Coordinates of C-alpha atoms and ligand atoms in Angstrom, one line a residue:
M1 CA 18.4 -19.6 29.7
A2 CA 19.0 -23.3 29.7
G3 CA 21.7 -24.3 32.1
R4 CA 21.3 -21.2 34.3
C5 CA 17.8 -21.9 35.6
T6 CA 16.7 -24.9 37.7
I7 CA 13.2 -25.9 36.9
I8 CA 11.3 -27.6 39.8
R9 CA 9.3 -30.2 37.9
T10 CA 5.6 -29.9 38.5
V11 CA 2.6 -30.8 36.4
V12 CA 2.4 -28.5 33.4
E13 CA -0.7 -26.5 34.2
H14 CA -1.2 -24.9 30.9
E15 CA -0.1 -25.2 27.3
V16 CA -0.1 -22.3 24.9
P17 CA 1.4 -21.6 21.5
V18 CA 3.1 -18.4 22.5
L19 CA 4.0 -17.1 26.0
I20 CA 4.6 -13.3 26.2
V21 CA 6.6 -12.1 29.1
G22 CA 5.7 -8.5 29.9
G23 CA 2.3 -6.9 29.4
S24 CA 3.1 -3.3 28.6
L25 CA 3.0 -1.5 25.2
V26 CA 4.9 -4.2 23.3
G27 CA 3.6 -7.3 25.1
L28 CA 0.0 -6.1 24.6
S29 CA 0.6 -5.3 21.0
A30 CA 2.1 -8.7 20.4
A31 CA -0.9 -10.4 22.1
L32 CA -3.3 -8.4 20.0
L33 CA -1.5 -9.0 16.7
L34 CA -1.1 -12.7 17.4
R35 CA -4.9 -13.1 18.0
W36 CA -5.5 -11.0 14.9
H37 CA -3.7 -13.8 13.1
G38 CA -5.6 -16.4 15.0
V39 CA -2.8 -17.4 17.5
D40 CA -3.5 -18.0 21.2
S41 CA -1.1 -16.6 23.7
L42 CA -0.7 -16.0 27.4
T43 CA 0.8 -12.7 28.5
V44 CA 2.2 -12.5 32.0
E45 CA 2.9 -9.1 33.7
R46 CA 4.2 -8.6 37.1
H47 CA 2.4 -5.3 37.7
T48 CA -1.2 -5.1 38.7
G49 CA -2.3 -3.5 35.4
T50 CA -1.3 -1.4 32.4
A51 CA 1.2 1.5 32.6
I52 CA 0.7 4.2 35.2
H53 CA 3.0 6.9 33.7
P54 CA 2.4 8.6 30.3
R55 CA 5.9 7.8 28.9
A56 CA 5.4 7.3 25.2
G57 CA 3.2 9.9 23.5
H58 CA 4.4 10.5 20.0
F59 CA 3.1 7.7 17.7
H60 CA 4.6 7.5 14.2
L61 CA 2.8 6.9 10.9
R62 CA 3.7 3.3 10.7
T63 CA 2.4 2.6 14.2
V64 CA -0.9 4.3 13.4
E65 CA -1.1 2.3 10.2
I66 CA -0.8 -0.8 12.2
L67 CA -3.5 0.3 14.7
R68 CA -5.7 1.1 11.7
S69 CA -5.2 -2.4 10.3
V70 CA -6.6 -3.9 13.5
G71 CA -9.5 -1.5 13.7
L72 CA -8.1 0.7 16.5
E73 CA -7.2 3.9 14.6
E74 CA -10.4 5.8 15.5
A75 CA -10.5 4.9 19.1
V76 CA -6.9 5.8 19.6
R77 CA -7.2 9.1 17.8
R78 CA -10.3 10.1 19.7
K79 CA -8.5 9.4 23.0
G80 CA -5.4 11.2 21.8
E81 CA -7.3 14.3 20.8
Q82 CA -8.7 14.6 24.3
Q83 CA -5.2 14.9 25.5
Y84 CA -3.2 16.7 22.7
H85 CA -3.8 19.0 19.8
P86 CA -4.0 16.7 16.7
D87 CA -1.4 18.8 14.8
G88 CA 0.9 19.5 17.7
G89 CA 4.4 20.8 17.0
I90 CA 7.9 19.8 18.1
N91 CA 10.2 22.8 18.7
H92 CA 13.1 24.0 20.8
V93 CA 13.1 27.0 23.1
E94 CA 15.2 28.6 25.8
S95 CA 12.1 28.3 28.0
L96 CA 8.4 28.2 27.3
A97 CA 8.4 32.0 27.7
G98 CA 11.8 32.5 26.1
K99 CA 13.3 32.6 22.6
E100 CA 12.9 29.9 20.0
I101 CA 16.0 27.9 19.2
A102 CA 14.6 25.6 16.5
N103 CA 11.3 24.3 15.1
Y104 CA 11.6 20.6 14.1
F105 CA 7.9 20.0 13.3
P106 CA 5.8 23.2 13.2
N107 CA 2.9 20.9 12.6
L108 CA 3.3 17.1 13.2
N109 CA 1.3 16.2 10.2
A110 CA 2.2 18.7 7.5
G111 CA 2.8 16.8 4.2
V112 CA 2.1 13.3 5.4
D113 CA -1.1 12.7 3.4
E114 CA 1.0 12.0 0.3
F115 CA 2.4 8.9 2.0
S116 CA -0.3 7.5 4.2
P117 CA -4.0 7.2 4.7
T118 CA -3.5 8.1 8.3
V119 CA -1.6 10.7 10.3
R120 CA 0.8 10.8 13.3
L121 CA -0.7 11.3 16.7
F122 CA 0.0 12.0 20.3
I123 CA -1.5 9.8 23.0
N124 CA -0.1 9.0 26.4
Q125 CA 1.1 5.4 26.8
D126 CA -1.0 5.0 29.9
S127 CA -4.1 5.7 27.8
L128 CA -3.1 3.7 24.8
E129 CA -2.3 0.5 26.7
P130 CA -5.9 0.0 28.0
I131 CA -7.2 0.3 24.4
L132 CA -4.7 -2.3 23.2
R133 CA -5.6 -4.6 26.2
A134 CA -9.3 -4.3 25.5
R135 CA -8.9 -5.2 21.8
A136 CA -6.5 -8.0 22.6
T137 CA -8.9 -9.6 25.1
E138 CA -11.9 -9.0 22.9
L139 CA -10.0 -11.0 20.2
G140 CA -9.4 -13.7 22.8
A141 CA -5.9 -13.1 24.2
K142 CA -5.3 -14.2 27.8
L143 CA -3.5 -11.9 30.2
R144 CA -2.3 -12.6 33.7
Y145 CA -1.3 -9.8 36.0
R146 CA 0.8 -10.0 39.2
T147 CA 2.5 -12.9 37.6
E148 CA 6.2 -13.1 37.0
C149 CA 8.1 -15.4 34.7
V150 CA 11.0 -16.6 36.9
A151 CA 12.5 -19.2 34.7
L152 CA 12.5 -20.5 31.1
Q153 CA 14.0 -23.7 29.7
Q154 CA 14.1 -24.5 26.0
D155 CA 14.2 -27.9 24.4
S156 CA 13.7 -29.1 20.8
D157 CA 9.8 -28.9 20.9
G158 CA 9.2 -25.9 23.0
V159 CA 9.8 -23.8 26.2
T160 CA 8.8 -24.6 29.7
A161 CA 8.3 -21.4 31.8
V162 CA 7.9 -21.2 35.6
L163 CA 5.4 -18.5 36.6
A164 CA 5.2 -17.1 40.1
D165 CA 1.9 -15.7 41.3
L166 CA 3.0 -12.6 43.2
E167 CA -0.2 -12.5 45.3
N168 CA 0.1 -15.9 46.9
G169 CA 3.7 -17.0 46.0
K170 CA 2.4 -20.1 44.2
R171 CA 4.4 -21.4 41.2
S172 CA 3.2 -23.1 38.1
E173 CA 4.6 -24.3 34.8
V174 CA 3.5 -23.3 31.4
R175 CA 4.6 -25.0 28.2
A176 CA 4.8 -22.8 25.1
R177 CA 6.0 -23.4 21.5
Y178 CA 7.6 -20.0 21.4
V179 CA 8.2 -17.1 23.8
I180 CA 8.2 -13.3 23.2
A181 CA 10.3 -11.4 25.7
A182 CA 8.6 -8.0 25.9
D183 CA 10.0 -7.5 29.4
G184 CA 11.6 -4.1 29.0
N185 CA 15.0 -2.5 28.9
R186 CA 16.3 -4.5 31.9
S187 CA 14.9 -7.7 30.3
P188 CA 15.5 -10.5 32.8
V189 CA 14.9 -13.0 29.9
R190 CA 17.6 -11.4 27.8
D191 CA 20.0 -11.4 30.7
R192 CA 19.4 -15.1 31.4
L193 CA 19.9 -15.9 27.8
G194 CA 23.3 -14.2 28.0
I195 CA 22.4 -11.8 25.1
R196 CA 24.5 -8.6 25.5
M197 CA 23.6 -5.0 24.7
R198 CA 25.9 -2.8 22.7
G199 CA 25.8 0.8 21.7
H200 CA 26.4 4.2 23.3
G201 CA 25.4 3.0 26.8
L202 CA 24.1 5.2 29.6
L203 CA 23.6 8.8 28.5
S204 CA 22.0 10.3 31.6
N205 CA 20.2 9.5 34.8
S206 CA 17.1 11.5 33.9
I207 CA 13.9 12.6 35.6
T208 CA 10.4 13.2 34.5
I209 CA 8.5 15.9 36.5
Y210 CA 4.7 15.5 36.2
F211 CA 3.0 18.8 37.1
R212 CA 0.0 21.0 37.0
A213 CA 0.3 24.8 36.5
G214 CA -2.0 27.3 38.0
A215 CA -2.3 29.1 34.7
D216 CA -2.6 28.1 31.0
L217 CA 0.9 27.9 29.6
G218 CA -0.3 27.8 26.0
P219 CA -0.1 31.6 25.5
L220 CA 3.6 31.5 26.3
L221 CA 4.1 29.5 23.1
K222 CA 2.8 32.3 21.0
D223 CA 2.3 31.0 17.5
R224 CA 4.0 27.7 18.1
N225 CA 1.7 24.6 18.2
Q226 CA 1.5 22.9 21.5
G227 CA 3.1 19.5 21.8
V228 CA 6.8 18.7 22.5
H229 CA 9.0 21.6 23.5
Y230 CA 12.8 21.0 23.9
V231 CA 14.3 23.4 26.5
T232 CA 18.0 24.4 26.6
N233 CA 19.1 27.0 29.2
P234 CA 21.9 27.4 31.7
M235 CA 19.9 25.4 34.3
L236 CA 18.8 22.4 32.3
R237 CA 18.3 20.5 29.1
G238 CA 15.3 18.3 28.4
F239 CA 11.8 18.6 27.0
F240 CA 8.2 19.4 27.9
R241 CA 5.1 17.5 26.7
L242 CA 2.2 19.8 27.3
D243 CA -1.3 18.4 27.1
R244 CA -4.2 20.1 25.4
S245 CA -5.4 22.0 28.5
G246 CA -2.1 23.9 28.5
N247 CA -1.8 23.7 32.3
A248 CA -0.6 20.1 32.7
G249 CA 2.0 17.8 31.3
F250 CA 5.5 16.7 32.1
L251 CA 9.0 18.0 31.9
V252 CA 11.9 15.6 31.2
V253 CA 15.3 16.8 32.5
N254 CA 18.2 14.9 30.9
L255 CA 21.0 17.3 31.9
V256 CA 21.5 20.1 34.5
G257 CA 23.8 23.1 34.6
D258 CA 25.5 25.2 32.0
I259 CA 27.5 23.0 29.7
S260 CA 27.5 25.3 26.8
R261 CA 31.2 26.1 27.3
P262 CA 33.7 23.5 26.0
E263 CA 36.2 24.2 28.9
I264 CA 33.5 23.1 31.4
V265 CA 32.9 19.9 29.6
A266 CA 36.6 19.2 29.3
A267 CA 37.2 19.8 33.0
F268 CA 34.7 17.2 34.1
P269 CA 35.1 13.9 32.2
S270 CA 32.7 12.1 34.6
A271 CA 29.9 14.4 33.3
P272 CA 28.2 15.3 36.6
W273 CA 25.5 17.1 34.7
T274 CA 24.1 13.8 33.6
R275 CA 23.3 12.7 37.2
V276 CA 20.0 14.6 37.4
A277 CA 18.2 11.9 39.3
E278 CA 20.7 11.7 42.2
G279 CA 19.2 13.1 45.4
I280 CA 16.4 14.8 43.5
T281 CA 14.0 16.6 45.9
E282 CA 10.6 18.2 45.2
Q283 CA 12.2 21.7 45.8
R284 CA 14.9 21.0 43.2
A285 CA 12.3 19.7 40.8
L286 CA 10.3 22.9 41.3
E287 CA 13.4 25.1 40.5
L288 CA 14.0 23.1 37.3
L289 CA 10.4 23.3 36.3
R290 CA 10.2 27.1 36.9
A291 CA 13.4 27.6 34.9
A292 CA 12.0 25.6 32.0
I293 CA 8.7 27.5 32.0
G294 CA 10.6 30.8 32.2
V295 CA 8.1 32.7 34.4
P296 CA 9.4 33.4 37.9
G297 CA 7.0 32.5 40.6
I298 CA 4.5 30.9 38.4
P299 CA 2.2 28.7 40.5
V300 CA 2.9 25.0 39.8
V301 CA 2.2 21.8 41.7
I302 CA 4.5 18.8 41.3
E303 CA 2.5 15.6 41.1
N304 CA 5.3 13.1 40.8
V305 CA 8.9 12.8 39.9
A306 CA 10.0 9.6 38.1
T307 CA 13.6 8.7 37.6
W308 CA 14.8 6.7 34.6
Q309 CA 17.9 6.2 32.5
A310 CA 18.4 7.5 29.0
I311 CA 20.3 4.8 27.1
A312 CA 21.1 4.1 23.5
D313 CA 21.8 0.4 23.0
G314 CA 20.7 -2.6 20.9
A315 CA 20.8 -6.3 21.6
E316 CA 23.5 -8.3 19.8
R317 CA 20.8 -10.7 18.6
Y318 CA 17.0 -10.8 18.8
Q319 CA 16.5 -14.5 18.8
D320 CA 17.7 -17.4 20.9
R321 CA 16.1 -20.6 19.5
R322 CA 12.5 -20.3 20.5
V323 CA 12.7 -17.0 22.3
F324 CA 12.4 -13.6 20.6
L325 CA 13.2 -10.3 22.1
A326 CA 10.9 -7.4 21.2
G327 CA 10.6 -3.8 22.2
D328 CA 12.9 -2.3 24.9
A329 CA 14.2 -5.7 25.6
A330 CA 15.8 -5.6 22.1
H331 CA 16.6 -1.9 21.8
V332 CA 16.6 0.9 24.2
V333 CA 16.8 4.5 23.0
P334 CA 16.5 8.0 24.4
P335 CA 13.0 9.4 23.9
N336 CA 14.1 12.0 21.3
G337 CA 12.2 11.4 18.1
G338 CA 9.7 9.1 20.0
Y339 CA 11.3 5.8 18.7
G340 CA 11.2 3.4 21.6
G341 CA 7.5 2.3 21.7
N342 CA 7.0 2.7 18.0
T343 CA 9.9 0.4 17.1
G344 CA 8.6 -2.1 19.6
V345 CA 5.1 -2.2 18.2
Q346 CA 6.7 -2.7 14.8
D347 CA 8.8 -5.6 16.1
A348 CA 5.6 -7.3 17.3
H349 CA 4.0 -6.7 13.9
N350 CA 6.9 -8.3 12.1
L351 CA 6.8 -11.3 14.3
A352 CA 3.1 -12.1 14.7
W353 CA 2.2 -13.2 11.2
K354 CA 5.4 -15.3 11.0
L355 CA 4.6 -17.1 14.2
A356 CA 1.1 -17.7 12.9
L357 CA 2.2 -19.3 9.7
V358 CA 5.0 -21.4 11.2
L359 CA 2.6 -22.6 13.9
N360 CA -0.1 -23.6 11.4
G361 CA 2.5 -25.4 9.2
A362 CA 2.2 -23.2 6.1
A363 CA 5.7 -21.7 6.6
G364 CA 9.0 -23.3 7.4
P365 CA 10.5 -22.6 10.8
E366 CA 13.3 -20.6 9.1
L367 CA 10.8 -17.9 8.5
L368 CA 11.2 -17.1 12.2
T369 CA 15.0 -16.5 11.8
T370 CA 14.1 -13.6 9.4
Y371 CA 12.8 -11.7 12.5
D372 CA 16.3 -11.1 13.6
A373 CA 17.5 -10.6 10.0
E374 CA 14.9 -8.0 9.3
R375 CA 14.3 -6.2 12.6
R376 CA 17.8 -6.0 14.1
P377 CA 19.3 -3.8 11.4
V378 CA 16.3 -1.6 11.7
G379 CA 16.6 -1.6 15.5
D380 CA 20.3 -0.7 15.3
L381 CA 19.6 2.1 12.8
T382 CA 16.9 3.4 15.2
V383 CA 19.3 3.4 18.2
E384 CA 21.7 5.5 16.1
Q385 CA 19.1 7.9 14.9
A386 CA 17.6 8.4 18.4
F387 CA 21.2 9.0 19.6
T388 CA 21.7 11.5 16.8
R389 CA 18.5 13.4 17.9
Y390 CA 19.6 13.2 21.6
V391 CA 23.0 14.7 20.7
T392 CA 21.7 17.4 18.4
R393 CA 18.7 18.4 20.6
V394 CA 20.0 17.8 24.1
A395 CA 23.6 17.0 24.4
P396 CA 25.7 18.6 21.7
Y397 CA 28.8 18.3 24.0
L398 CA 28.9 14.6 23.0
G399 CA 30.1 15.8 19.5
A400 CA 29.3 14.7 16.0
E401 CA 32.2 12.2 15.9
N402 CA 30.3 9.0 16.9
T403 CA 27.0 10.3 15.6
Q404 CA 25.3 9.3 12.4
P405 CA 24.0 12.0 10.1
L406 CA 20.3 12.7 10.7
I407 CA 17.9 10.7 8.5
D408 CA 14.7 12.5 7.7
D409 CA 11.6 11.4 9.8
I410 CA 9.5 10.0 6.9
S411 CA 12.4 7.7 5.8
M412 CA 12.8 6.5 9.4
E413 CA 9.1 6.0 9.9
I414 CA 8.0 4.3 6.7
G415 CA 11.2 4.0 4.7
Y416 CA 13.1 1.2 6.6
R417 CA 13.6 -1.9 4.5
Y418 CA 14.0 -5.6 5.1
N419 CA 16.7 -7.7 3.5
S420 CA 16.3 -11.4 4.4
P421 CA 16.0 -14.8 2.7
A422 CA 12.2 -14.2 2.7
V423 CA 12.4 -11.1 0.5
I424 CA 13.3 -11.4 -3.2
T425 CA 15.3 -8.2 -3.7
A426 CA 17.4 -7.2 -6.6
G427 CA 20.4 -8.3 -4.5
D428 CA 23.0 -5.7 -5.3
D429 CA 21.4 -2.5 -4.2
D430 CA 19.5 -3.1 -1.0
P431 CA 19.7 0.0 1.2
L432 CA 18.5 -0.3 4.8
Y433 CA 16.2 2.7 4.4
E434 CA 15.0 4.8 1.5
H435 CA 12.6 7.7 1.2
P436 CA 9.2 6.4 0.0
C437 CA 9.5 8.6 -3.0
E438 CA 12.5 6.6 -4.0
S439 CA 11.6 3.0 -3.0
R440 CA 8.2 2.9 -4.9
G441 CA 7.4 -0.7 -4.1
R442 CA 10.9 -2.0 -4.2
P443 CA 10.9 -5.5 -2.6
G444 CA 11.8 -5.2 1.1
S445 CA 10.0 -1.8 1.5
R446 CA 6.7 -1.0 3.0
A447 CA 4.1 -1.3 0.3
P448 CA 3.1 2.3 -0.7
H449 CA -0.2 4.0 0.0
V450 CA -2.4 4.8 -3.1
W451 CA -6.0 5.8 -2.9
L452 CA -8.2 3.4 -5.0
E453 CA -11.9 2.7 -5.3
Q454 CA -13.6 -0.5 -4.4
H455 CA -17.4 -1.0 -4.4
R456 CA -17.7 2.8 -5.0
T457 CA -15.8 3.3 -1.7
R458 CA -12.4 5.0 -1.4
V459 CA -9.8 2.6 0.0
S460 CA -6.1 2.9 0.5
T461 CA -3.9 0.1 -0.8
L462 CA -2.8 -0.2 2.9
D463 CA -6.4 -1.2 3.8
L464 CA -6.0 -4.4 1.7
F465 CA -3.1 -5.6 3.9
G466 CA -2.8 -6.9 7.4
R467 CA -4.1 -10.4 7.4
N468 CA -3.3 -12.3 4.2
F469 CA -0.7 -12.2 1.5
V470 CA -2.0 -9.8 -1.2
L471 CA -1.1 -9.8 -4.9
L472 CA -1.6 -6.6 -6.7
A473 CA -1.4 -6.8 -10.5
G474 CA -1.5 -4.1 -13.1
A475 CA -4.4 -3.3 -15.4
K476 CA -3.4 -6.1 -17.8
G477 CA -2.1 -8.5 -15.1
G478 CA -5.1 -10.7 -14.7
A479 CA -3.1 -13.8 -15.3
W480 CA -1.0 -13.0 -12.2
C481 CA -4.1 -12.9 -10.1
A482 CA -5.5 -16.3 -11.2
A483 CA -2.0 -17.9 -10.8
A484 CA -1.5 -16.4 -7.4
R485 CA -4.7 -17.9 -6.1
G486 CA -3.7 -21.3 -7.4
A487 CA -0.2 -21.1 -5.9
A488 CA -1.6 -20.0 -2.5
R489 CA -4.1 -22.8 -2.5
D490 CA -1.2 -25.3 -3.1
C491 CA 0.8 -23.8 -0.3
G492 CA -2.1 -23.6 2.2
V493 CA -1.9 -19.9 2.7
E494 CA -4.6 -17.3 2.4
L495 CA -4.0 -14.8 -0.4
D496 CA -6.1 -12.0 -1.9
A497 CA -5.5 -11.0 -5.5
F498 CA -6.5 -7.8 -7.1
Q499 CA -6.2 -6.4 -10.6
V500 CA -5.7 -2.6 -10.2
G501 CA -7.2 -0.3 -12.8
G502 CA -8.2 -2.9 -15.4
A503 CA -11.4 -4.4 -16.6
G504 CA -10.9 -7.2 -14.1
I505 CA -11.6 -10.9 -14.1
A506 CA -14.3 -12.7 -12.2
D507 CA -12.4 -15.3 -10.1
V508 CA -9.6 -13.3 -8.5
G509 CA -11.1 -13.4 -5.0
G510 CA -11.9 -9.8 -4.4
A511 CA -13.5 -7.0 -6.3
D512 CA -11.1 -5.3 -8.6
L513 CA -9.9 -1.9 -7.8
K514 CA -10.4 1.3 -9.8
D515 CA -7.5 3.6 -10.2
D516 CA -9.0 6.7 -12.0
A517 CA -5.9 8.7 -11.3
D518 CA -3.7 6.0 -12.7
S519 CA -1.4 6.3 -9.7
F520 CA -0.8 2.7 -8.9
P521 CA 1.7 1.6 -11.6
A522 CA 4.2 4.4 -10.9
A523 CA 3.7 4.2 -7.1
Y524 CA 4.5 0.4 -7.2
G525 CA 7.1 0.6 -10.0
I526 CA 5.4 -1.8 -12.3
S527 CA 3.8 -1.7 -15.8
E528 CA 0.2 -2.7 -16.6
T529 CA 1.4 -6.3 -17.0
G530 CA 3.4 -6.4 -13.8
A531 CA 2.6 -7.5 -10.2
V532 CA 3.7 -7.2 -6.6
L533 CA 3.3 -9.6 -3.8
V534 CA 2.7 -8.0 -0.4
R535 CA 3.2 -9.9 2.9
P536 CA 0.7 -9.8 5.8
D537 CA 2.8 -7.1 7.4
G538 CA 2.4 -4.8 4.4
F539 CA 5.9 -5.2 3.1
V540 CA 6.6 -6.0 -0.6
T541 CA 8.2 -9.5 -0.9
W542 CA 8.5 -9.7 -4.6
R543 CA 7.8 -7.6 -7.7
S544 CA 7.8 -8.2 -11.4
E545 CA 7.8 -5.0 -13.4
A546 CA 6.1 -6.8 -16.3
D547 CA 4.8 -10.1 -17.6
M548 CA 7.4 -12.8 -17.2
G549 CA 5.4 -15.8 -18.6
E550 CA 4.6 -18.9 -16.5
P551 CA 2.9 -17.0 -13.7
Q552 CA 1.8 -20.0 -11.8
K553 CA 5.3 -21.5 -11.7
I554 CA 6.8 -18.2 -10.7
L555 CA 4.4 -17.5 -8.0
A556 CA 4.8 -21.0 -6.6
E557 CA 8.5 -20.2 -6.3
V558 CA 7.9 -16.8 -4.9
L559 CA 5.6 -18.1 -2.2
D560 CA 8.0 -20.9 -1.3
T561 CA 10.7 -18.3 -0.8
A562 CA 8.5 -15.8 1.1
L563 CA 7.4 -18.7 3.4
C564 CA 10.9 -20.2 3.7
R565 CA 9.5 -23.5 2.6
G566 CA 12.9 -24.7 1.5
G567 CA 12.0 -23.8 -2.1
R568 CA 14.2 -21.0 -3.3
R569 CA 14.2 -22.7 -6.7
G570 CA 15.4 -20.3 -9.3
V571 CA 15.2 -17.3 -7.0
S572 CA 17.7 -15.4 -9.0
R573 CA 15.5 -15.3 -12.0
L574 CA 12.7 -13.9 -9.8
R575 CA 14.8 -10.9 -8.9
S576 CA 13.5 -8.1 -11.0
G577 CA 13.0 -5.7 -8.1
Ligands
FAD1 C1 9.9 10.1 29.2 C2 9.7 9.1 28.1 C3 9.1 9.5 26.9 C4 8.9 8.6 25.9 N1 8.3 9.0 24.8 C5 8.1 8.1 23.8 C6 7.4 8.4 22.6 O1 7.0 9.6 22.5 N2 7.2 7.5 21.7 C7 7.7 6.2 21.8 O2 7.4 5.4 20.9 N3 8.3 5.8 22.9 C8 8.6 6.7 23.9 N4 9.2 6.3 25.1 C9 9.7 4.9 25.2 C10 8.6 3.9 25.5 O3 7.9 4.3 26.8 C11 9.2 2.5 25.7 O4 9.9 2.2 24.5 C12 8.1 1.5 25.8 O5 7.5 1.5 27.1 C13 8.7 0.0 25.7 O6 7.6 -0.9 25.9 P1 8.0 -2.4 26.3 O7 6.6 -3.1 26.4 O8 9.0 -2.9 25.4 O9 8.7 -2.3 27.7 P2 8.2 -1.8 29.1 O10 7.2 -0.7 28.9 O11 9.4 -1.5 29.9 O12 7.4 -3.0 29.7 C14 8.0 -4.2 30.1 C15 7.0 -4.9 31.0 O13 7.5 -6.2 31.3 C16 7.2 -6.5 32.7 N5 8.1 -7.5 33.1 C17 9.5 -7.5 33.2 N6 10.0 -8.7 33.5 C18 8.9 -9.5 33.7 C19 8.8 -10.8 34.2 N7 9.9 -11.6 34.4 N8 7.6 -11.4 34.3 C20 6.4 -10.6 34.0 N9 6.5 -9.3 33.6 C21 7.7 -8.8 33.5 C22 7.4 -5.1 33.4 O14 6.7 -5.1 34.6 C23 6.9 -4.1 32.3 O15 5.5 -3.9 32.5 C24 9.4 7.2 26.1 C25 10.0 6.8 27.3 C26 10.1 7.8 28.3 C27 10.8 7.3 29.6

């Protein structure tokens, strides 16, 4: 932004470690997660409050795991179950009353218990955001509504932002060490930084029709679980999200008209069927809705029609010095697969602990550059996979030529991996994603879920992560635990160390964990003398399959690397992943 914005010098009214521009799903998540790590922030949002449209509804395993880690899983699930069936399905029909074309998820949660202590859920974004906001403010985050960030200027120590109060027009300056731009797919911050978007571009000018029906639509689904229902027929292509009552929800329309015949597609290169939003009237919306329901004359009331653009693009970089792009500002995807909001929450989760440790001096500033190194490849992959789902479920006329093969949902949700200087990987075989049955604690992957017992209570390994570094050692790995504590003390970072399944030693800073099923070593790919180090975001940063000798020296080097402290001494010998 420097060079393109003129800052009118006034007295800096406020200083804050992190300024968050945009207070929707991702901005609120960032505010919450930063406070979770003890970092103050100010979030500015130009609207008067949280989202007013349902938009995101399908929340993936990883996002629910993040919510669980900050104590929100139950509250979110309770709210979601008021709105949607907990095991809703995702399928494809000619119309709600018509023939089934495909059944993508007969039950949203079939088979997930092997991988996670939690399950996927549906909750509308306009119900989730107030829960995030309440938790963020409870933890001490500051939010300012009707406030727009109108300029940013970076220098070597921080960023000066000009904020406009949209109620009275007054301007003020805020000084921040870092800025998170969670300002949505049109991201003014990204534009002013000159960061370009690249990808498949605009796919359609879509609409969402919010409606109430005079009858329960549930029985039309027969034995299909209520949830998301893709519709393809000669009038339209899109999807329903039907709430639990069965007589309300929304219909997204991405394309109109019969484009099943290749000669029609070939005759109109300007793709007029993508211009759904142009000149949309209530009468036209009613026709489309009735065609999607498939029951002529069914009584329905249109409550609202929102227009929006389906786009599949990612930013060419996620960082400009002290400013980080997160959420739709960094990647914008069509809603197929429910990736947009989920990916944004995961961006905030990756960034929050890094900002906390850099701000408190425990980590080197280079740790922040790993945000782009880790999240952008995942964002790019997500853009492609959302595009693949858009093409296969909605717009097959776009063809398979520029489309990645479909990656299974579990691998997309919890199998993405990070390769960056802060992760000590094997170096020669570092795939960007892997099914969790394959990765098994490989450095760069999300640390696997295993049920253990602590103080006679069942805990998931995932319940140990979220705030501090965590060292998990095998049953005979007590030396790793003691060494890890010492190394962490020397670095000034908080670390919890646990011996899993062994007799335990007294001074490892946490009760040891029982593993009666002996599942932990195989799940984490180590022997009983090995250990793994897990970051505060629950990703494995280093693993030693067995005892390597000199545990204190090794762990000091590992932590130096994980914190980008300029160490990296002998990293190659640490690579056993
Ligand atoms: C129909 C539909 C269905 C969807 N379904 C799903 C789903 O099932 N799962 C899923 O994960 N995602 C889904 N999404 C996508 C999801 O809604 C978005 O990815 C998500 O809203 C992105 O959140 P964000 O905070 O990054 O951006 P936004 O929600 O766009 O918020 C950006 C905020 O920044 C504010 N802002 C912008 N500029 C400034 C400024 N200069 N100063 C102050 N404030 C500013 C804006 O007012 C806005 O509130 C769906 C989207 C649609 C349209």
